[in-house]
Coordinates of C-alpha atoms in Angstrom, one line a residue:
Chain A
X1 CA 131.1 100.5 116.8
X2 CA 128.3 101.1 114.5
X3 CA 126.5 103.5 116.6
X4 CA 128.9 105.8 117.6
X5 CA 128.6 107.9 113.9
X6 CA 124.8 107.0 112.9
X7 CA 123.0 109.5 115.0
X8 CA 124.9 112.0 113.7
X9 CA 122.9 112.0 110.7
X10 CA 120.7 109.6 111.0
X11 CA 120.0 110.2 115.1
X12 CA 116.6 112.5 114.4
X13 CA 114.7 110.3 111.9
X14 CA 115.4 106.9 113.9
X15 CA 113.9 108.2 116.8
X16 CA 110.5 109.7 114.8
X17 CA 110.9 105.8 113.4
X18 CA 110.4 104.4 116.8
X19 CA 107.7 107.2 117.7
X20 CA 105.9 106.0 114.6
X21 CA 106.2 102.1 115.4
X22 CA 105.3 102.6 119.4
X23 CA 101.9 103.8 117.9
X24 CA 101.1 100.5 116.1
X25 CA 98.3 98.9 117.7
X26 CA 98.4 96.0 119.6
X27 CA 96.5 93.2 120.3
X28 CA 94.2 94.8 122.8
X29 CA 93.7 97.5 120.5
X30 CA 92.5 95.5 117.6
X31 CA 90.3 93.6 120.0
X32 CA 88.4 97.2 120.9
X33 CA 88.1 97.4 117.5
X34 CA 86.6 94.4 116.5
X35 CA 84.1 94.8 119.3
X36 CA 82.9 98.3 117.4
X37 CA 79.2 97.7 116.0
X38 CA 79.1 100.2 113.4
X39 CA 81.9 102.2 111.3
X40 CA 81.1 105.5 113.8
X41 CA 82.2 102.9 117.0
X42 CA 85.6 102.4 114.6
X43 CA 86.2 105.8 114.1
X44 CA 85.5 106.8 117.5
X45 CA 88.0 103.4 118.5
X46 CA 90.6 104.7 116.4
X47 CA 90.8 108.3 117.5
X48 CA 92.0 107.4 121.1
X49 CA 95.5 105.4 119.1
X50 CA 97.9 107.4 116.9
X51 CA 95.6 107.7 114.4
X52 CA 93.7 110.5 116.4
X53 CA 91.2 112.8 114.6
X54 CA 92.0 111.8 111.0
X55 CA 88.1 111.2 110.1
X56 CA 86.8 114.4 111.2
X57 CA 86.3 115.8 108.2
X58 CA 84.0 112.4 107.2
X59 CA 80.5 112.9 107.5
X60 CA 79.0 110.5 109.2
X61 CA 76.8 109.4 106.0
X62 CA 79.8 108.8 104.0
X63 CA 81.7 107.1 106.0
X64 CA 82.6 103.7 104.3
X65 CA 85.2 101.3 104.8
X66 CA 87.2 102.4 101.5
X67 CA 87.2 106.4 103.0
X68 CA 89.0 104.7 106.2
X69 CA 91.3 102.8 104.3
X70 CA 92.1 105.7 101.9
X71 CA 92.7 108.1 105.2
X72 CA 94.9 105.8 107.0
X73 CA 96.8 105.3 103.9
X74 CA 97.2 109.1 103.4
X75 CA 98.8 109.4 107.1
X76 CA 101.3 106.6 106.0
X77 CA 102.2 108.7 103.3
X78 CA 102.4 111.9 105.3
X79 CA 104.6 110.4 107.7
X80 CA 106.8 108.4 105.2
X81 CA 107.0 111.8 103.6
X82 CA 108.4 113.7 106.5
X83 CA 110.9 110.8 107.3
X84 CA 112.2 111.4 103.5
X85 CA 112.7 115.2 103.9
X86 CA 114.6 114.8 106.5
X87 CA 116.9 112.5 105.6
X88 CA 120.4 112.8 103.4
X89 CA 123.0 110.4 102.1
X90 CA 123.0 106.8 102.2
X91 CA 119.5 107.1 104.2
X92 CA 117.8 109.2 101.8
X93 CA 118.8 107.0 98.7
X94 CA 117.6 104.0 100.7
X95 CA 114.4 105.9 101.0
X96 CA 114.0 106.5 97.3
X97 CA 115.0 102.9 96.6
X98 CA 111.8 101.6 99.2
X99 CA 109.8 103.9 96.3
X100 CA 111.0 102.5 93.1
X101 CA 108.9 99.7 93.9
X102 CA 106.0 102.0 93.7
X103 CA 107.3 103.5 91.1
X104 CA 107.0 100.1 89.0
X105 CA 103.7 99.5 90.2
X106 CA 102.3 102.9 88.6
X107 CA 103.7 102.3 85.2
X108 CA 102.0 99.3 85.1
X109 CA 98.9 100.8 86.4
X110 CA 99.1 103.6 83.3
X111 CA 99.8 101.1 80.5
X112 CA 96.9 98.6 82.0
X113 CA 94.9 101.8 81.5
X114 CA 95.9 102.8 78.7
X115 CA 94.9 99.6 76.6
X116 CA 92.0 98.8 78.8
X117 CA 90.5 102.5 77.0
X118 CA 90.3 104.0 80.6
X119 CA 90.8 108.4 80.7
X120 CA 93.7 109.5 82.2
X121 CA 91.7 111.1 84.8
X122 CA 90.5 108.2 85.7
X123 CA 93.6 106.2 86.5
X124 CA 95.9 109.1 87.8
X125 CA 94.3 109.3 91.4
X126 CA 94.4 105.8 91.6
X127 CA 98.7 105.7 91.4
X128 CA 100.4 105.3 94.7
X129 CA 101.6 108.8 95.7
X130 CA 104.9 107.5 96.7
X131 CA 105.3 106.1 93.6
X132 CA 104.9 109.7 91.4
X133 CA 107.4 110.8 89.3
X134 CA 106.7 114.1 87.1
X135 CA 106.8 112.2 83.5
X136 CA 104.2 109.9 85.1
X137 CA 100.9 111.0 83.1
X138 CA 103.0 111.0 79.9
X139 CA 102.5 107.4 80.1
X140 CA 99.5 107.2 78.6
X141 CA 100.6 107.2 75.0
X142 CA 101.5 103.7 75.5
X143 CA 101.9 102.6 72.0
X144 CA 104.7 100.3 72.7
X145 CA 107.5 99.2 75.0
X146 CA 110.6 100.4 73.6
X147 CA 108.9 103.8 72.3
X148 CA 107.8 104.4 76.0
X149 CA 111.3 103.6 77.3
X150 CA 112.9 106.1 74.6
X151 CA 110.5 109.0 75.3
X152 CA 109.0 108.4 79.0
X153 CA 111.0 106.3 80.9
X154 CA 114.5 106.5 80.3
X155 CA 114.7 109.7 82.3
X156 CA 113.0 108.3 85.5
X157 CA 115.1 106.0 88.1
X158 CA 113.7 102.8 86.9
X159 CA 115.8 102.9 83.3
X160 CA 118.3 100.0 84.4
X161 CA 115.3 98.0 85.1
X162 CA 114.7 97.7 81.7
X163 CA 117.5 95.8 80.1
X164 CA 115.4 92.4 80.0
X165 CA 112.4 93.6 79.1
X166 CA 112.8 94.1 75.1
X167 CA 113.4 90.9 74.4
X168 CA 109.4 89.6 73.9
X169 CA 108.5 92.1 71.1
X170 CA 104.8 91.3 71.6
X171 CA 102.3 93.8 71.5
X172 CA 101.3 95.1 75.2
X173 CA 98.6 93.0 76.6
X174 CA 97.3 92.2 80.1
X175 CA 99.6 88.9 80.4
X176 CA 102.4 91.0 78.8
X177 CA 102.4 93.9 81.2
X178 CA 102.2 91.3 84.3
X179 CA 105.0 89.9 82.6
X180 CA 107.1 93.2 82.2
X181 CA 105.7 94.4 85.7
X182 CA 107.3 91.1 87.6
X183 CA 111.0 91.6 85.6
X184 CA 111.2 95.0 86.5
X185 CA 110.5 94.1 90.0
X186 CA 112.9 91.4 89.7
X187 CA 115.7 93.6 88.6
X188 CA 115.0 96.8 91.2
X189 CA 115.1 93.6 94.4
X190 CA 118.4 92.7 93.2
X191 CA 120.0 96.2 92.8
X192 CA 118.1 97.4 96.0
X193 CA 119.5 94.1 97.7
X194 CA 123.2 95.1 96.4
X195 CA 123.0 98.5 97.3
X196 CA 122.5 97.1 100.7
X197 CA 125.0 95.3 100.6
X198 CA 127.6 97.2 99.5
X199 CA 126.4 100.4 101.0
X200 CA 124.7 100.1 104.4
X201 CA 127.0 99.1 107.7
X202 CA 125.7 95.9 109.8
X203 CA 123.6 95.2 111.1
X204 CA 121.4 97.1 108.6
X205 CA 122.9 94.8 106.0
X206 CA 122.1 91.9 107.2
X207 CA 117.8 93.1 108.3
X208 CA 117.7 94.3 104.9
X209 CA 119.4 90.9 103.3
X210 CA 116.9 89.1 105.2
X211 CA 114.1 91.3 104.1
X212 CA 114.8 91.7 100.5
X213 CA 115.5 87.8 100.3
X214 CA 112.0 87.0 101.7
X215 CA 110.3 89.6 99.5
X216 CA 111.8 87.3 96.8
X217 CA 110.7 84.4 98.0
X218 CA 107.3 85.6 98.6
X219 CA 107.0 86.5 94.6
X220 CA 108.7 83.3 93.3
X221 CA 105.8 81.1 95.3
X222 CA 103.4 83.7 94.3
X223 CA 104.4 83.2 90.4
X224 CA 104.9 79.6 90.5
X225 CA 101.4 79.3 91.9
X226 CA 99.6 81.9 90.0
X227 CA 101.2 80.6 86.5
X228 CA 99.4 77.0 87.6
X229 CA 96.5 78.5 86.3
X230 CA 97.4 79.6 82.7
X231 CA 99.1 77.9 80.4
X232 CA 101.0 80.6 78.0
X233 CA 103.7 81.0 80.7
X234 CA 106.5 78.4 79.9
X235 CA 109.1 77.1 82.8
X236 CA 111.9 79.3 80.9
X237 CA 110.0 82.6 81.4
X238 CA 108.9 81.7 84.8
X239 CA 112.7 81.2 85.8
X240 CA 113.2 84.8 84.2
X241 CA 110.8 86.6 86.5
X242 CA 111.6 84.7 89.6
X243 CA 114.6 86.9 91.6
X244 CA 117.9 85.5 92.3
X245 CA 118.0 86.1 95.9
X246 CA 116.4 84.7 98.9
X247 CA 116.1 81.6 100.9
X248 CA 114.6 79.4 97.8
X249 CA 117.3 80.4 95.2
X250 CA 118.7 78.8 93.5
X251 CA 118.0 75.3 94.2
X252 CA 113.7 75.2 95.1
X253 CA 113.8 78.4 92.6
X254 CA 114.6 76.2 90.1
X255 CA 112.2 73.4 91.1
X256 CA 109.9 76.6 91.1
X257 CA 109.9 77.4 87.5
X258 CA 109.6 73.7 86.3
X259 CA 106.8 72.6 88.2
X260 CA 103.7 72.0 86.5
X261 CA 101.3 71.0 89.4
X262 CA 100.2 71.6 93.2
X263 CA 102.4 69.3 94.4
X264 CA 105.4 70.0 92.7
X265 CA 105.1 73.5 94.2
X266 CA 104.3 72.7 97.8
X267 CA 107.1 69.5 97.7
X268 CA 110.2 73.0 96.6
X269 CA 108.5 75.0 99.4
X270 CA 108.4 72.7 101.7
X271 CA 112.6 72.2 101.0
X272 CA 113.5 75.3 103.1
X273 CA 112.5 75.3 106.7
X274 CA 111.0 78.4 107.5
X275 CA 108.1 78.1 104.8
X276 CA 107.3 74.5 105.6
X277 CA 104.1 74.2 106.0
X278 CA 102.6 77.3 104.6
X279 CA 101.2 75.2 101.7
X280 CA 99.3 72.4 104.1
X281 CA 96.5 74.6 106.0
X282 CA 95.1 77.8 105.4
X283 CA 95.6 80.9 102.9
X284 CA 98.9 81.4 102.0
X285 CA 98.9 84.7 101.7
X286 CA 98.2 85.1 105.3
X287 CA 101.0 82.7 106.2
X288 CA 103.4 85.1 104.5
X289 CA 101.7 88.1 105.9
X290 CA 102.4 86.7 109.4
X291 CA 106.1 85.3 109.0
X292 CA 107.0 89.0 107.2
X293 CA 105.7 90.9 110.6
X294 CA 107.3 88.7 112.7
X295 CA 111.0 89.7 110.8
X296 CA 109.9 93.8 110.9
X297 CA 109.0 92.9 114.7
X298 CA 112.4 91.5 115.4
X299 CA 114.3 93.9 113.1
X300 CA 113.3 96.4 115.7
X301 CA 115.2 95.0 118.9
X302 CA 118.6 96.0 116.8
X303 CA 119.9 99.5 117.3
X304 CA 121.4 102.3 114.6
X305 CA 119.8 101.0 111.8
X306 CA 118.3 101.9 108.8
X307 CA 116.1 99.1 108.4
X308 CA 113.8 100.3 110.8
X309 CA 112.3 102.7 108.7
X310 CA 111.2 99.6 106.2
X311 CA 110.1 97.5 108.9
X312 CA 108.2 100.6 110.2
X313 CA 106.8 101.0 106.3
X314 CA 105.5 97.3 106.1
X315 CA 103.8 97.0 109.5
X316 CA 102.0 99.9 109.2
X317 CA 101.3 98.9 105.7
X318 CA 100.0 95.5 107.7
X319 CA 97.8 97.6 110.0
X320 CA 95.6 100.0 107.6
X321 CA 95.0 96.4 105.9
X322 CA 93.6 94.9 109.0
X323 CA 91.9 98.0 109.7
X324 CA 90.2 97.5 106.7
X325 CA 89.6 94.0 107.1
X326 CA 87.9 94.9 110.6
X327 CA 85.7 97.9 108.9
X328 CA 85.2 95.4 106.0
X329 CA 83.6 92.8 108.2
X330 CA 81.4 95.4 110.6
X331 CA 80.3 96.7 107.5
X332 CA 78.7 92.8 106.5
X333 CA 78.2 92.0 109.0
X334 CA 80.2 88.8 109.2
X335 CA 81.4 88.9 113.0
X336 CA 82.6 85.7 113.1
X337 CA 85.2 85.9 110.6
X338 CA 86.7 89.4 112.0
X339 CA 89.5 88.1 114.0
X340 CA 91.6 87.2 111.0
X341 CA 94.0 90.1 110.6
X342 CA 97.9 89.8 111.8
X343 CA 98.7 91.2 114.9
X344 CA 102.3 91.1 116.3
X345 CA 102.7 94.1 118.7
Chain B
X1 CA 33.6 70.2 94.3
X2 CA 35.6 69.5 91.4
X3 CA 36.2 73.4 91.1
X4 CA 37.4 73.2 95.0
X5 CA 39.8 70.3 94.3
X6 CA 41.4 72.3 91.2
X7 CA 41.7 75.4 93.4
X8 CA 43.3 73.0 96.3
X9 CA 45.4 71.9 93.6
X10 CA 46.6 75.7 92.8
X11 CA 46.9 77.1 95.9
X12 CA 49.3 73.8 96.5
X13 CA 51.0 74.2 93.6
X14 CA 51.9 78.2 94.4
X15 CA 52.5 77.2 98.0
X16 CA 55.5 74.8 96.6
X17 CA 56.4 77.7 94.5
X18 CA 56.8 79.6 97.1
X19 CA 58.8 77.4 99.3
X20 CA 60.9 76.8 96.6
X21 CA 61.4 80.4 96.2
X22 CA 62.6 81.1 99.7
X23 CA 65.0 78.2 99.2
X24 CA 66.5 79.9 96.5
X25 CA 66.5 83.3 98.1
X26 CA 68.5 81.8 100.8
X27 CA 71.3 79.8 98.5
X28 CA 71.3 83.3 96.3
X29 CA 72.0 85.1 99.8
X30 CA 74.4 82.4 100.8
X31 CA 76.5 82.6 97.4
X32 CA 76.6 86.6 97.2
X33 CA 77.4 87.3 101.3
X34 CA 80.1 84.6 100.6
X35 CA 81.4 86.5 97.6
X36 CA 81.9 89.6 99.6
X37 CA 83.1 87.8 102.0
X38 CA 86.0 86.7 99.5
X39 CA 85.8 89.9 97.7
X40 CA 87.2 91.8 101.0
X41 CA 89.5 89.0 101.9
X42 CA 91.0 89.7 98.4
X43 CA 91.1 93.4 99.0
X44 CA 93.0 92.4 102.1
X45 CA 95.6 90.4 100.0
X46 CA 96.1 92.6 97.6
X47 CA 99.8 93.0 97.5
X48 CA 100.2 95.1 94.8
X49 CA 100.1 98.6 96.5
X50 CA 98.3 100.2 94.2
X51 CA 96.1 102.3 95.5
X52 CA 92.5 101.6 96.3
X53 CA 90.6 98.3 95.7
X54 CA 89.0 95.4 93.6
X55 CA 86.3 97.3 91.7
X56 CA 85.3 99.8 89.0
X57 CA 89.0 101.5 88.6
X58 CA 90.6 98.2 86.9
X59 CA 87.9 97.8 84.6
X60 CA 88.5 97.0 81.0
X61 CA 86.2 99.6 79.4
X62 CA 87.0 97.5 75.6
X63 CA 86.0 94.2 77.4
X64 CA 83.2 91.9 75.5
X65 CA 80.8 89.8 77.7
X66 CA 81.0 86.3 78.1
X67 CA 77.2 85.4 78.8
X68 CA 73.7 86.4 76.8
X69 CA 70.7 86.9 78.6
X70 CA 67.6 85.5 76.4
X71 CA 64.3 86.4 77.3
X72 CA 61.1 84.6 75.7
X73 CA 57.7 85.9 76.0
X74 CA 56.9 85.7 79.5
X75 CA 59.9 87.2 80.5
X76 CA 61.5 83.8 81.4
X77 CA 65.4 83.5 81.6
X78 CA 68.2 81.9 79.9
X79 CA 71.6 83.1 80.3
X80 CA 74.1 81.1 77.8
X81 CA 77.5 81.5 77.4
X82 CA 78.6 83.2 74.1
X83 CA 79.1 81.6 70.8
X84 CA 83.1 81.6 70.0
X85 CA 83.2 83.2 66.8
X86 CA 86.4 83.2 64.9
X87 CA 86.4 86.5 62.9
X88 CA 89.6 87.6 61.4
X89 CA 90.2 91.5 60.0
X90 CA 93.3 91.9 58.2
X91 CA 94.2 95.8 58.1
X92 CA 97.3 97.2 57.1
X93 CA 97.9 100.2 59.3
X94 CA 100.1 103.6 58.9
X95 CA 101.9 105.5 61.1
X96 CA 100.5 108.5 60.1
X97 CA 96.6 107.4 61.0
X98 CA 97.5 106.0 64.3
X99 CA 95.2 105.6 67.6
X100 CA 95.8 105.0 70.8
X101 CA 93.8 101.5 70.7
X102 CA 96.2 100.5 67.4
X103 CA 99.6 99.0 68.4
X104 CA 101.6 100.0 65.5
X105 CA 104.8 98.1 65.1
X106 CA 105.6 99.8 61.0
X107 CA 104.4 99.5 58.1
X108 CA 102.5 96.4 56.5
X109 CA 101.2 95.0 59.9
X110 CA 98.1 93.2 59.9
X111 CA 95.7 92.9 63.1
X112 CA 93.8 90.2 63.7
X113 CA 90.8 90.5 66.2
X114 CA 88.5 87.7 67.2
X115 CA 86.1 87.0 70.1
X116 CA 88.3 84.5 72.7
X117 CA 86.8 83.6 76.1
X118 CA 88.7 85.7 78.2
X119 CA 88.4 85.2 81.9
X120 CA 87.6 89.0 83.2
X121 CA 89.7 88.0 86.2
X122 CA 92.9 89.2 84.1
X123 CA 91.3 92.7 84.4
X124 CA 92.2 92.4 87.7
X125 CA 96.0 92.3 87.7
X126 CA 96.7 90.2 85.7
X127 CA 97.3 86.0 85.9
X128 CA 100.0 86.3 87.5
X129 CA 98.9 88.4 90.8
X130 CA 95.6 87.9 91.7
X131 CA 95.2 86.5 94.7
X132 CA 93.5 82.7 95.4
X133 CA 90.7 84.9 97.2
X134 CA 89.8 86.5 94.3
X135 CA 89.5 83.8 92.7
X136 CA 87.2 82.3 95.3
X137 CA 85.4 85.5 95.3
X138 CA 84.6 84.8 91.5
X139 CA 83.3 81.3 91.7
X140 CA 80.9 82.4 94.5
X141 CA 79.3 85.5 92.5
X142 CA 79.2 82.9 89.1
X143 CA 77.8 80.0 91.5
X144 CA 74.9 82.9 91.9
X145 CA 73.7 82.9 88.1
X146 CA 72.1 79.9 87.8
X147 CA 69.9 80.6 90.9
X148 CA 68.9 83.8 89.9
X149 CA 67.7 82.7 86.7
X150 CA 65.9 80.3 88.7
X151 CA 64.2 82.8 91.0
X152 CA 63.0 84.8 88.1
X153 CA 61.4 81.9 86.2
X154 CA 60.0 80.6 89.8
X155 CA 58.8 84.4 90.2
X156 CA 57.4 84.4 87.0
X157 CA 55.8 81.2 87.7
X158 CA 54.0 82.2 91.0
X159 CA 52.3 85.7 89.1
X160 CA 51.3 83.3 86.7
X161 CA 49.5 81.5 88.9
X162 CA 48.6 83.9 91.5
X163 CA 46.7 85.6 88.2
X164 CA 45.2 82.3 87.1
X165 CA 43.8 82.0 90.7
X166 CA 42.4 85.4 91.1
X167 CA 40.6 84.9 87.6
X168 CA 39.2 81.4 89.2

């Protein structure tokens, strides 16, 4: 009985949704493109999809593959943008809760700038628009953590993120501002995944559980990997900044945050069924990639839901990177290798 | 026809040069096309959603090089990583004289700064998020220094010799 109330709120800003997502490309799409010989070919590709017109302004000269990443990034925005003003209620706090994550991302951005001596002018057109908040710039004062919570952030949405965060009182380095970066993340997944929970009807709950859980997952293997590398991050505070939710919690999670090798790592991930494997062949990162856009594909064949707008968000996310990837390689020439993007629709 | 036979010997001598320039060339080409190969691929995994890519916006602007560059006379090559010199500067700070670069934590603190090999990749987001193509992308671009140290000795070589010839 789910859809009989949705669209009376929610009706308008599903529908854009699916507007948006029939104007993904598809596979025959991304094959024009990767037939393009120069960047003008793209361009001239690209402005017979949704994307239309959206390098006009580029002189031809300056055209470069960052410009086309930067431009399709900006329609993303403008469209995420008009999905938000139109929204209310349960819909429009799910839609400030996709940009908390953003949110994180930029305070870490200041603070790394900050101590690495950069200007603030420098760093502020690099933050990701949907991650601004007004008190942003303030931010670069960064003497230390708990000064920055008490005059900066306590004020912005991401205070309750903070509660774990004080207890290292080490001065704010590179390692330490990863550190801080991946609790806050931790603790905005689990209150985004309860406020699905406890907020959203089926079957958006259950999408968004799914989701969430493997957005999780994909950080824990991404820690537990990265933290092979350097040795100043012990298997306590590895269990701290891996979330509590997802497919590999608690049991691999923990197998996660002890082990001390390759092996070790692949033998936890290789525990659940739908990541086995993704350790043997290739780049994991693509594996992930792929298994993530095959969920937002599939979360699209359920009706009346608000986790179409986050499936929506992450493919087209997935798209302006292969874009880029396609630009990147006519740009070096390296024809060979330009077929490996992610391409579901 | 001694003369000839030393001349002979030059012009073989430069011809190896030579091939063993090219050689070089193409490794060099072969180690930076496959570090921008890597470099992209990186761009394209990076998860992090900030804005914008690998390059001159993460830079570490207080960051002290790893490698000296010593040239002798002739304008041959050495690069060498840097001596690890343990240099400790106790200062007691005040809150009143503060900077941005000081992290003051009160009264009676004491700073200690020395030169530690620091890999620059932690300019780049950190240890715990950069992705395995970025490292990849760094090996490839380091793989590159030794052979351009060589092509600039070998280059040096061949206008030595090219000049010794044209004085013959």
């Amino acid at each position: 009985m789910e859809g009989v109330y949705f669209n009376i709120d929610n009706g308008y800003i599903e529908g854009i949704v699916r507007g948006y997502r029939n104007g993904l490309l598809t596979g025959n799409q991304y094959i024009n493109l990767t037939q393009c010989e120069t960047l003008e070919d793209l361009k001239l590709q690209l402005s017979s999809t949704d994307y239309g017109n959206f390098l006009s302004s580029v002189p031809p000269e300056s055209l470069t593959t960052s410009v086309i990443q930067e431009q399709a990034s900006d329609k993303l925005y403008q469209e995420f943008n008009y999905i938000r003003d139109q929204s209310s209620g349960i819909t429009k706090t799910f839609l400030d809760y996709i940009t908390y994550g953003y949110m994180i991302d930029n305070v870490a951005l200041m603070i790394t700038g900050t101590i690495h001596d950069r200007d603030k002018a420098e760093i502020l057109p690099r933050c990701h628009p949907l991650g601004w908040f007004d008190t942003l710039p303030t931010l670069t004062v960064a003497t230390d953590l708990e000064s920055l919570y008490e005059t900066v952030l306590v004020d912005t949405p991401l205070a309750p993120y903070f509660r774990d965060c004080f207890n290292r009182a080490d001065e704010l380095d590179d390692l330490n501002i990863e550190i801080i970066r991946n609790k806050l993340y931790k603790a905005y997944l689990q209150d985004f995944y309860n406020f699905v929970s406890r907020k959203t009807d089926e079957p958006a709950r259950e999408i968004m559980q799914t989701l969430l859980g493997f957005e999780a997952d994909r950080r824990s293997i991404n820690i537990s990997l990265n933290s092979l590398q350097s040795a100043d991050i012990d298997p306590e505070l590895k269990g701290e900044l891996m979330p509590d939710l997802g497919q590999l919690y608690p049991v691999a999670t923990s197998q996660l945050a002890q082990a001390s090798e390759f092996e070790a790592v692949s033998a936890a991930v290789n525990s659940v069924y739908e990541y086995r494997g993704i350790l043997e062949s290739g780049n994991l990162e693509d594996h992930l990639y792929k298994l993530e856009m095959e969920l937002c594909r599939d979360a699209f064949t359920q009706q009346f839901t608000v986790s179409t707008i986050w499936s929506w968000m992450k493919s087209k996310e997935q798209e302006v990177r292969n874009i880029t990837w396609i630009a990147e390689c006519i740009a070096q020439n390296q024809r060979e290798r330009i077929n490996n993007y992610i391409s579901v629709y | 026809m001694t003369k000839d036979m030393m001349n002979d010997d030059s012009y073989i001598g430069l011809l190896k040069l030579l091939a063993k320039y090219d050689l070089l060339l193409e490794q060099f080409q072969k180690s930076m096309a496959d570090g921008f190969y890597n470099l992209g691929r990186a761009n394209y995994h990076n998860k992090d959603s900030l804005r914008g890519r690998y390059g001159m916006d993460y830079w570490d602007r207080s960051y002290e090089g790893q490698l000296v560059a010593d040239i002798d006379g002739r304008g041959d090559v050495n690069i060498t990583k840097r001596e690890i010199i343990d240099t400790e500067n106790e200062e007691k700070s005040e809150a009143s004289n503060s900077q941005i670069r000081r992290r003051n934590r009160g009264d009676n603190e004491e700073k200690k700064k020395k030169f530690k090999q620091t890999d620059p990749l932690s300019m780049f987001g950190g240890s715990l998020t950069a992705p395995m193509s970025l490292r990849q992308s760094q090996s490839n671009f380091k793989s590159g220094i030794p052979l351009m140290v060589e092509l600039i000795n070998c280059k040096n070589s061949i206008h030595q010799l090219v000049k010794t010839i044209g004085e013959d």
